[in-house]
Short mmCIF file of C-alpha atoms and ligand atoms in Angstrom, two decimals:
data_model
loop_
_atom_site.label_atom_id
_atom_site.label_comp_id
_atom_site.label_asym_id
_atom_site.label_seq_id
_atom_site.Cartn_x
_atom_site.Cartn_y
_atom_site.Cartn_z
CA MET A 1 -20.82 5.01 2.47
CA ILE A 2 -16.98 6.83 2.99
CA VAL A 3 -14.63 6.02 -0.08
CA GLY A 4 -10.88 6.24 0.63
CA VAL A 5 -8.14 7.69 -1.74
CA LEU A 6 -5.10 6.84 -0.91
CA LYS A 7 -1.46 8.23 -1.92
CA GLU A 8 0.27 5.58 -4.43
CA THR A 9 3.58 4.46 -2.46
CA ALA A 10 4.34 1.31 -5.59
CA GLU A 11 7.59 2.83 -7.50
CA HIS A 12 7.20 4.52 -10.77
CA GLU A 13 3.90 5.05 -9.63
CA ARG A 14 2.65 8.57 -10.50
CA ARG A 15 -1.24 7.77 -11.02
CA VAL A 16 -3.72 8.39 -8.16
CA ALA A 17 -7.48 6.26 -7.89
CA LEU A 18 -9.66 9.17 -7.98
CA THR A 19 -10.08 12.52 -9.88
CA PRO A 20 -11.34 15.49 -8.62
CA GLU A 21 -14.05 15.37 -11.38
CA VAL A 22 -15.26 12.15 -10.14
CA SER A 23 -14.78 12.94 -6.69
CA ALA A 24 -17.12 15.85 -7.26
CA GLN A 25 -19.86 13.37 -8.67
CA LEU A 26 -20.12 11.17 -5.85
CA VAL A 27 -20.24 13.63 -3.06
CA LYS A 28 -23.36 14.78 -5.09
CA GLN A 29 -24.42 10.96 -4.78
CA GLY A 30 -24.44 11.68 -1.37
CA ILE A 31 -21.13 10.04 -0.48
CA GLU A 32 -18.20 10.60 1.31
CA VAL A 33 -15.20 10.91 -0.34
CA TRP A 34 -11.55 11.23 1.72
CA THR A 35 -8.06 12.07 -0.36
CA GLU A 36 -5.01 10.93 1.78
CA SER A 37 -3.64 14.34 1.55
CA GLY A 38 -0.93 14.92 -1.79
CA ALA A 39 -2.22 11.83 -2.91
CA GLY A 40 -3.15 13.73 -6.51
CA LEU A 41 0.05 15.58 -6.73
CA GLU A 42 1.73 13.66 -8.98
CA SER A 43 -1.03 13.35 -11.13
CA ASN A 44 -1.56 17.35 -10.97
CA PHE A 45 -4.51 17.61 -8.80
CA PRO A 46 -3.55 19.32 -5.57
CA ASP A 47 -5.12 19.13 -2.36
CA HIS A 48 -7.47 22.50 -2.76
CA GLU A 49 -9.41 20.78 -6.32
CA TYR A 50 -10.14 17.51 -3.82
CA GLU A 51 -11.66 20.45 -1.35
CA GLU A 52 -12.94 22.08 -4.01
CA SER A 53 -14.92 18.74 -5.41
CA GLY A 54 -16.56 18.55 -1.77
CA ALA A 55 -14.03 15.88 -0.10
CA SER A 56 -11.76 15.92 3.16
CA ILE A 57 -8.50 15.95 3.54
CA VAL A 58 -7.24 12.90 5.48
CA SER A 59 -3.61 13.55 6.27
CA ASP A 60 -3.30 10.25 8.47
CA ARG A 61 -2.82 7.19 6.14
CA ASN A 62 -4.43 4.70 8.86
CA LYS A 63 -7.73 6.56 9.20
CA ILE A 64 -8.48 6.17 5.71
CA LEU A 65 -7.34 2.40 5.50
CA THR A 66 -9.48 1.55 9.16
CA GLY A 67 -12.30 4.35 8.30
CA SER A 68 -13.42 3.94 4.40
CA ASP A 69 -15.89 1.55 3.57
CA ILE A 70 -14.78 1.18 -0.03
CA LEU A 71 -11.16 2.14 -0.94
CA VAL A 72 -10.05 2.87 -4.59
CA THR A 73 -6.36 2.38 -5.51
CA ILE A 74 -4.10 1.84 -8.43
CA GLN A 75 -1.28 -0.73 -7.32
CA THR A 76 -3.21 -3.16 -4.34
CA PRO A 77 -1.88 -1.22 -1.45
CA ASP A 78 0.76 -4.14 0.86
CA GLU A 79 0.35 -6.46 2.65
CA GLU A 80 0.13 -4.68 6.76
CA GLU A 81 -2.20 -1.83 4.87
CA PHE A 82 -4.64 -4.15 3.82
CA LYS A 83 -5.18 -6.38 6.69
CA LYS A 84 -6.31 -2.04 8.57
CA LEU A 85 -9.23 -2.65 6.68
CA LYS A 86 -12.32 -3.76 8.27
CA LYS A 87 -14.25 -6.75 8.28
CA GLY A 88 -16.33 -6.62 5.18
CA ALA A 89 -15.00 -3.52 3.61
CA ILE A 90 -14.90 -3.53 -0.31
CA LEU A 91 -10.92 -3.13 -1.92
CA ILE A 92 -11.16 -1.55 -5.61
CA CYS A 93 -7.89 -1.86 -7.97
CA LEU A 94 -5.67 -3.48 -10.28
CA LEU A 95 -5.47 -7.27 -8.62
CA TRP A 96 -4.03 -9.23 -11.26
CA ALA A 97 -5.87 -11.96 -9.56
CA LEU A 98 -4.37 -15.03 -11.06
CA GLN A 99 -0.35 -14.27 -10.18
CA HIS A 100 -1.10 -13.65 -6.78
CA PRO A 101 -2.63 -16.05 -5.34
CA GLU A 102 -1.41 -16.43 -1.68
CA LEU A 103 -3.13 -12.21 -1.82
CA VAL A 104 -6.77 -14.05 -2.91
CA LYS A 105 -6.56 -15.83 -0.13
CA GLN A 106 -5.70 -13.11 2.40
CA LEU A 107 -8.10 -10.75 0.82
CA ARG A 108 -10.64 -13.81 1.32
CA ASP A 109 -9.97 -15.46 5.00
CA LEU A 110 -10.07 -10.72 6.11
CA GLU A 111 -13.73 -10.93 4.35
CA VAL A 112 -12.35 -8.43 2.42
CA SER A 113 -14.59 -7.56 -0.75
CA ALA A 114 -11.95 -7.58 -2.75
CA LEU A 115 -12.22 -6.37 -7.00
CA GLY A 116 -9.99 -6.31 -9.73
CA MET A 117 -10.16 -2.79 -11.90
CA ASP A 118 -7.46 -6.36 -14.67
CA PHE A 119 -10.89 -8.36 -14.42
CA ILE A 120 -13.14 -6.49 -15.75
CA PRO A 121 -14.30 -8.52 -18.10
CA ARG A 122 -13.42 -7.60 -22.29
CA ILE A 123 -17.53 -6.41 -23.71
CA SER A 124 -19.31 -3.91 -25.08
CA ARG A 125 -20.35 -3.29 -21.59
CA ALA A 126 -18.10 -3.87 -19.82
CA GLN A 127 -16.84 -1.04 -22.25
CA ASN A 128 -16.65 2.52 -20.08
CA MET A 129 -14.76 -0.28 -16.78
CA ASP A 130 -12.47 -1.71 -19.28
CA VAL A 131 -9.49 0.41 -17.50
CA LEU A 132 -6.69 -2.72 -19.74
CA SER A 133 -8.14 -0.34 -22.95
CA SER A 134 -8.18 2.82 -21.36
CA MET A 135 -4.36 2.32 -20.03
CA SER A 136 -2.58 0.32 -23.01
CA SER A 137 -3.79 3.29 -25.03
CA ILE A 138 -1.87 5.52 -22.89
CA ALA A 139 1.00 2.50 -23.24
CA GLY A 140 1.14 2.50 -26.70
CA TYR A 141 0.71 5.91 -27.71
CA LYS A 142 3.80 6.55 -25.09
CA ALA A 143 6.32 3.78 -26.53
CA ALA A 144 6.06 5.38 -30.09
CA LEU A 145 7.04 9.18 -28.38
CA ILE A 146 9.67 7.36 -26.39
CA ALA A 147 10.82 5.35 -29.99
CA ALA A 148 10.77 8.77 -31.41
CA ASN A 149 12.87 10.51 -28.69
CA GLU A 150 15.38 7.23 -28.86
CA LEU A 151 15.91 7.54 -32.56
CA ASP A 152 18.51 9.55 -34.40
CA LYS A 153 16.36 10.45 -37.20
CA TYR A 154 13.36 12.47 -38.60
CA LEU A 155 10.37 10.41 -37.96
CA PRO A 156 8.64 12.15 -41.25
CA MET A 157 10.42 12.38 -44.55
CA MET A 158 12.07 15.78 -45.13
CA MET A 159 12.34 17.99 -48.17
CA THR A 160 15.24 20.31 -47.28
CA ALA A 161 17.16 22.63 -48.95
CA ALA A 162 19.95 19.93 -48.50
CA GLY A 163 18.34 17.29 -49.69
CA THR A 164 15.46 14.97 -48.80
CA ILE A 165 15.52 12.53 -45.88
CA PRO A 166 12.99 9.81 -46.52
CA PRO A 167 10.81 9.04 -43.59
CA SER A 168 11.85 5.93 -40.86
CA LYS A 169 10.71 2.70 -40.50
CA SER A 170 8.43 1.64 -38.29
CA LEU A 171 7.57 -2.64 -37.39
CA VAL A 172 4.85 -2.75 -35.25
CA LEU A 173 4.75 -6.57 -32.97
CA GLY A 174 1.35 -6.98 -31.45
CA ALA A 175 -1.89 -5.16 -32.74
CA GLY A 176 -4.23 -5.00 -29.85
CA VAL A 177 -4.95 -2.30 -27.74
CA ALA A 178 -1.52 -1.13 -27.40
CA GLY A 179 -0.10 -2.02 -30.38
CA LEU A 180 -2.39 0.00 -32.93
CA GLN A 181 -2.24 2.82 -30.66
CA ALA A 182 2.22 2.82 -31.21
CA ILE A 183 0.90 2.30 -35.04
CA ALA A 184 -1.67 5.51 -35.36
CA THR A 185 0.96 7.25 -33.12
CA LEU A 186 3.80 6.54 -34.99
CA LYS A 187 1.90 6.89 -38.73
CA ARG A 188 0.92 10.38 -37.10
CA LEU A 189 4.64 10.90 -36.63
CA GLY A 190 5.45 10.79 -40.18
CA SER A 191 6.36 7.09 -39.99
CA VAL A 192 6.15 4.18 -42.52
CA VAL A 193 4.69 2.27 -40.18
CA GLU A 194 4.09 -2.16 -40.69
CA ALA A 195 2.49 -4.07 -38.15
CA PHE A 196 1.91 -8.14 -37.42
CA ASP A 197 -0.22 -10.09 -35.31
CA ILE A 198 -1.20 -13.86 -34.81
CA ARG A 199 -4.41 -13.08 -35.32
CA PRO A 200 -5.81 -12.57 -39.03
CA GLU A 201 -8.88 -10.39 -37.76
CA VAL A 202 -6.56 -7.54 -36.50
CA LYS A 203 -4.69 -7.35 -40.43
CA GLU A 204 -8.53 -4.80 -41.74
CA GLN A 205 -7.91 -2.71 -38.21
CA VAL A 206 -4.38 -2.50 -39.22
CA GLU A 207 -4.70 -1.24 -42.38
CA SER A 208 -7.46 1.83 -41.52
CA LEU A 209 -4.79 2.73 -39.50
CA GLY A 210 -2.23 3.17 -42.77
CA ALA A 211 -0.05 -0.01 -42.03
CA LYS A 212 0.50 -2.56 -44.27
CA PHE A 213 0.24 -5.78 -42.71
CA VAL A 214 2.35 -8.44 -42.67
CA GLU A 215 1.32 -11.62 -43.92
CA VAL A 216 2.99 -14.62 -42.11
CA GLU A 217 1.34 -18.26 -43.09
CA LEU A 218 0.32 -20.36 -39.67
CA GLY A 219 -1.36 -22.11 -41.00
CA GLU A 220 -5.27 -23.14 -40.63
CA GLU A 221 -4.76 -23.34 -36.41
CA GLU A 222 -6.90 -21.05 -34.57
CA THR A 223 -4.78 -18.68 -32.58
CA GLN A 224 -7.47 -16.62 -31.17
CA THR A 225 -8.56 -17.80 -27.40
CA GLU A 226 -13.30 -17.48 -27.22
CA GLY A 227 -12.74 -14.74 -25.55
CA GLY A 228 -10.31 -12.67 -28.57
CA TYR A 229 -7.21 -13.55 -26.90
CA ALA A 230 -3.37 -14.65 -28.46
CA LYS A 231 -3.34 -18.42 -27.71
CA GLU A 232 0.45 -19.73 -27.52
CA LEU A 233 2.24 -20.84 -30.96
CA ASP A 234 3.67 -24.00 -30.91
CA GLN A 235 7.29 -24.12 -31.07
CA LYS A 236 7.31 -24.44 -35.07
CA LYS A 237 4.81 -21.88 -35.92
CA GLN A 238 7.51 -19.08 -33.93
CA ASP A 239 10.07 -20.12 -35.63
CA LEU A 240 8.59 -19.15 -38.78
CA GLN A 241 6.88 -16.22 -37.28
CA ARG A 242 10.66 -15.50 -36.22
CA GLN A 243 12.19 -16.12 -39.64
CA ALA A 244 9.22 -13.56 -41.37
CA ILE A 245 9.83 -11.13 -39.33
CA HIS A 246 13.70 -11.33 -39.28
CA GLU A 247 13.56 -9.39 -42.79
CA HIS A 248 10.81 -6.71 -41.30
CA CYS A 249 13.61 -6.36 -38.56
CA LYS A 250 16.93 -5.36 -40.60
CA LYS A 251 14.50 -2.84 -42.21
CA SER A 252 12.99 -1.04 -39.37
CA ASP A 253 14.40 2.01 -37.87
CA ILE A 254 12.14 1.34 -35.07
CA VAL A 255 10.23 -1.36 -33.33
CA VAL A 256 8.15 -1.52 -30.71
CA THR A 257 6.56 -4.20 -29.04
CA THR A 258 3.35 -5.26 -28.07
CA ALA A 259 2.59 -9.10 -28.10
CA LEU A 260 1.01 -10.84 -25.09
CA ILE A 261 -0.61 -14.00 -24.29
CA PRO A 262 -2.83 -13.63 -20.37
CA GLY A 263 -1.14 -15.65 -18.07
CA ARG A 264 1.57 -16.82 -19.51
CA PRO A 265 5.13 -15.20 -20.01
CA ALA A 266 5.15 -12.83 -23.46
CA PRO A 267 6.43 -14.96 -26.09
CA ILE A 268 9.79 -13.96 -27.79
CA LEU A 269 9.10 -12.36 -31.04
CA ILE A 270 13.53 -11.01 -31.21
CA LYS A 271 16.15 -13.16 -31.02
CA GLU A 272 19.91 -11.70 -29.95
CA GLU A 273 20.93 -12.69 -33.73
CA MET A 274 17.72 -11.12 -35.53
CA VAL A 275 18.84 -7.60 -33.07
CA LYS A 276 23.08 -8.14 -34.24
CA ASP A 277 21.28 -7.16 -37.88
CA MET A 278 19.22 -4.95 -37.14
CA SER A 279 20.51 -0.83 -38.33
CA PRO A 280 22.63 -0.03 -35.90
CA GLY A 281 21.21 3.89 -34.08
CA SER A 282 18.02 1.56 -34.85
CA VAL A 283 14.82 1.06 -31.61
CA ILE A 284 13.48 -1.49 -30.15
CA VAL A 285 10.76 -0.43 -27.07
CA ASP A 286 9.46 -3.58 -25.45
CA ILE A 287 5.94 -2.82 -24.45
CA ALA A 288 5.44 -6.71 -23.17
CA SER A 289 8.80 -5.74 -20.75
CA GLU A 290 6.79 -6.14 -17.87
CA ASN A 291 5.43 -9.38 -18.68
CA GLY A 292 8.87 -11.03 -19.70
CA GLY A 293 9.53 -9.01 -23.11
CA ASN A 294 9.50 -9.80 -25.96
CA CYS A 295 13.20 -9.36 -26.78
CA GLU A 296 14.85 -11.51 -25.53
CA LEU A 297 18.15 -8.90 -25.01
CA THR A 298 15.09 -6.05 -23.47
CA GLU A 299 16.10 -5.67 -19.42
CA HIS A 300 12.71 -4.47 -17.55
CA GLY A 301 13.53 -0.93 -16.05
CA LYS A 302 16.27 0.24 -18.32
CA THR A 303 17.53 1.79 -21.62
CA VAL A 304 20.77 -1.33 -23.28
CA GLU A 305 22.58 -0.75 -25.70
CA LYS A 306 22.97 -3.73 -27.75
CA TYR A 307 25.36 -4.14 -30.73
CA GLY A 308 24.36 -1.23 -31.25
CA VAL A 309 20.25 -0.67 -31.43
CA LYS A 310 18.29 0.65 -28.46
CA ILE A 311 16.82 -1.22 -26.36
CA VAL A 312 14.29 -0.05 -24.30
CA GLY A 313 11.64 -1.85 -21.67
CA PRO A 314 10.22 0.59 -20.24
CA ASN A 315 8.63 0.69 -16.50
CA ASN A 316 5.27 1.28 -16.24
CA LEU A 317 3.93 3.10 -19.04
CA PRO A 318 0.06 4.67 -18.25
CA SER A 319 1.96 6.54 -15.07
CA GLN A 320 4.29 8.32 -17.01
CA LEU A 321 1.18 10.41 -18.86
CA SER A 322 -0.45 10.22 -15.06
CA LEU A 323 -2.48 13.07 -15.83
CA HIS A 324 -4.47 11.33 -18.08
CA ALA A 325 -3.66 7.72 -16.84
CA SER A 326 -5.61 8.90 -14.01
CA LYS A 327 -8.56 11.19 -15.38
CA LEU A 328 -9.51 7.93 -17.50
CA TYR A 329 -9.05 5.01 -14.70
CA SER A 330 -10.81 6.92 -12.74
CA LYS A 331 -13.26 7.50 -14.86
CA ASN A 332 -13.79 3.48 -14.97
CA MET A 333 -13.46 3.48 -11.80
CA TYR A 334 -16.82 5.57 -11.52
CA ALA A 335 -18.70 3.67 -14.10
CA LEU A 336 -17.76 0.54 -11.95
CA LEU A 337 -18.74 2.02 -9.16
CA ASN A 338 -21.92 3.05 -10.02
CA LEU A 339 -22.99 -0.20 -11.38
CA LEU A 340 -21.94 -2.15 -7.47
CA LEU A 341 -24.27 0.86 -5.61
CA GLU A 342 -27.57 1.16 -5.08
CA ASP A 343 -28.97 3.83 -3.69
CA GLY A 344 -25.54 4.99 -2.49
CA LYS A 345 -25.09 0.80 -0.67
CA PRO A 346 -23.13 -1.70 -2.06
CA ASN A 347 -25.26 -4.58 -3.51
CA PHE A 348 -22.60 -7.70 -5.13
CA ASN A 349 -25.41 -8.93 -8.16
CA PHE A 350 -23.76 -12.14 -8.33
CA GLU A 351 -26.46 -12.40 -12.34
CA ASP A 352 -24.21 -9.36 -13.46
CA GLU A 353 -22.36 -11.26 -15.40
CA ILE A 354 -19.07 -7.91 -14.70
CA LEU A 355 -19.87 -8.07 -10.97
CA LEU A 356 -19.36 -11.80 -11.57
CA LYS A 357 -16.36 -11.76 -13.17
CA THR A 358 -14.71 -8.94 -11.21
CA THR A 359 -15.86 -9.93 -8.00
CA VAL A 360 -12.27 -11.95 -6.89
CA THR A 361 -13.33 -11.86 -3.30
CA HIS A 362 -16.85 -10.83 -1.20
CA GLN A 363 -17.78 -13.00 2.86
CA GLY A 364 -15.19 -15.04 2.75
CA GLU A 365 -15.56 -16.11 -0.92
CA ILE A 366 -13.59 -16.82 -3.88
CA ILE A 367 -16.14 -15.65 -6.44
CA SER A 368 -14.97 -14.64 -10.20
CA PRO A 369 -14.94 -17.81 -12.17
CA MET A 370 -11.71 -16.84 -13.73
CA LEU A 371 -9.69 -17.80 -10.25
CA LYS A 372 -12.84 -20.90 -9.57
CA ASN A 373 -11.48 -22.73 -13.06
CA GLY A 374 -7.96 -22.30 -12.83
P1 NAD B 1 -3.15 -8.43 -25.23
O1 NAD B 1 -2.52 -7.09 -25.02
O2 NAD B 1 -3.00 -9.36 -24.72
O3 NAD B 1 -2.81 -9.21 -26.18
C1 NAD B 1 -1.59 -7.72 -27.40
C2 NAD B 1 -1.67 -8.24 -28.72
O4 NAD B 1 -0.39 -8.97 -28.79
C3 NAD B 1 -2.93 -8.88 -29.06
O5 NAD B 1 -3.28 -8.49 -29.83
C4 NAD B 1 -2.09 -10.79 -29.36
O6 NAD B 1 -2.66 -10.58 -30.24
C5 NAD B 1 -0.91 -10.16 -30.22
N1 NAD B 1 -0.09 -11.34 -29.67
C6 NAD B 1 -0.25 -12.57 -28.70
N2 NAD B 1 1.43 -13.40 -29.40
C7 NAD B 1 1.72 -12.70 -30.08
C8 NAD B 1 2.91 -12.64 -31.49
N3 NAD B 1 3.27 -14.12 -30.83
N4 NAD B 1 2.86 -12.54 -32.08
C9 NAD B 1 2.60 -10.97 -32.89
N5 NAD B 1 1.77 -10.22 -32.02
C10 NAD B 1 1.01 -11.46 -30.69
O7 NAD B 1 -4.70 -7.47 -26.17
P2 NAD B 1 -5.49 -6.61 -25.91
O8 NAD B 1 -4.78 -5.79 -26.91
O9 NAD B 1 -5.91 -6.20 -24.14
O10 NAD B 1 -6.66 -7.88 -26.77
C11 NAD B 1 -7.28 -8.32 -26.37
C12 NAD B 1 -8.06 -8.78 -26.77
O11 NAD B 1 -9.38 -8.17 -26.61
C13 NAD B 1 -8.50 -8.11 -28.48
O12 NAD B 1 -9.02 -9.34 -29.33
C14 NAD B 1 -9.39 -6.99 -28.47
O13 NAD B 1 -10.02 -6.70 -29.73
C15 NAD B 1 -10.44 -7.21 -27.27
N6 NAD B 1 -11.18 -6.19 -27.30
C16 NAD B 1 -12.38 -5.97 -26.70
C17 NAD B 1 -12.96 -4.99 -26.46
C18 NAD B 1 -14.34 -5.43 -25.89
O14 NAD B 1 -14.73 -5.71 -26.83
N7 NAD B 1 -14.79 -4.01 -25.30
C19 NAD B 1 -12.17 -4.06 -25.79
C20 NAD B 1 -10.38 -3.85 -25.87
C21 NAD B 1 -9.77 -5.66 -25.71
#
């Protein structure tokens, strides 16, 4: 069994799918690991560490594509590349299959078994494979640091001989995995933090981190799906929410936005007129930027200044912490491989909910019910 590891080629992608530590674990189980030369460099894992783990360093990318039984990557390889995989090969990466139906059909027709790391169900048993949580947590942490860096102010209260400086005020919108980590990081840096989420369930988690939960009356209707994700609000409720947030934005030095709704564009929580009312020098870091953004004025991949407010639309935040992001992704990958491999061979046991939901294509069929149910 050969596990291939490619050097990522997508713009802004600095992570690697398998670290030397996990490579050593696989080699110990009798698996051959082929790592493309330089694959780990941007995450500070030089080739010699892979060699020491027992992996082979391969400089010919084609050899890895055509020879691997299991190819592990972060981003989906380009079409010309995944077409080179042998029939029956297994590809494991972030596929974002719901957003790329054509890709799914191609992988099915090529008879590649494709597993989407982003399709791992958010259940307790799959926690050690939950790449969405590992990466969101990094994104939340990094967003708080970017905000602190962009702000022309101290975050903590400072008592100086020249006078006392009050602590900065931060507002975090969306308190899922990323939002909670942003709250924790801003608190550690000494900011006074408020947070809001349409799922009232998270109030307790926000408060346990020492932040204040902003209450918005959204009525009795359920705002959460059975899977624990947020539902899209109707127009009236969105307006109500924005009115409430408007007042809190005015008072905030930092706003970190993280609100997402699966399969939908990110909800607009901050309109232009709300930015206009914010203090000059304040900062918005919009983690939802890749999904359209939570602020109307966000420009993805850029930092822009509008009405004196800096608005950051960051690119691939997990990649900016590439060493730890790679370590966590790789450990999540290892846990999934351990579930998939039995006596060193793949066993697609679809009685197992994790394998069923994560397997996008197998033996010329589309498997995951996440795709079959539309
Ligand atoms: P996400 O990235 O889909 O969304 C981020 C946050 O934005 C969510 O908290 C969501 O409620 C919020 N949001 C959406 N619309 C909003 C709006 N209009 N205003 C304010 N906030 C809005 O979420 P996530 O971080 O991936 O977490 C989703 C769920 O999965 C949570 O319930 C989480 O507890 C759960 N989860 C479970 C496990 C597990 O059991 N293994 C692991 C991780 C996450």
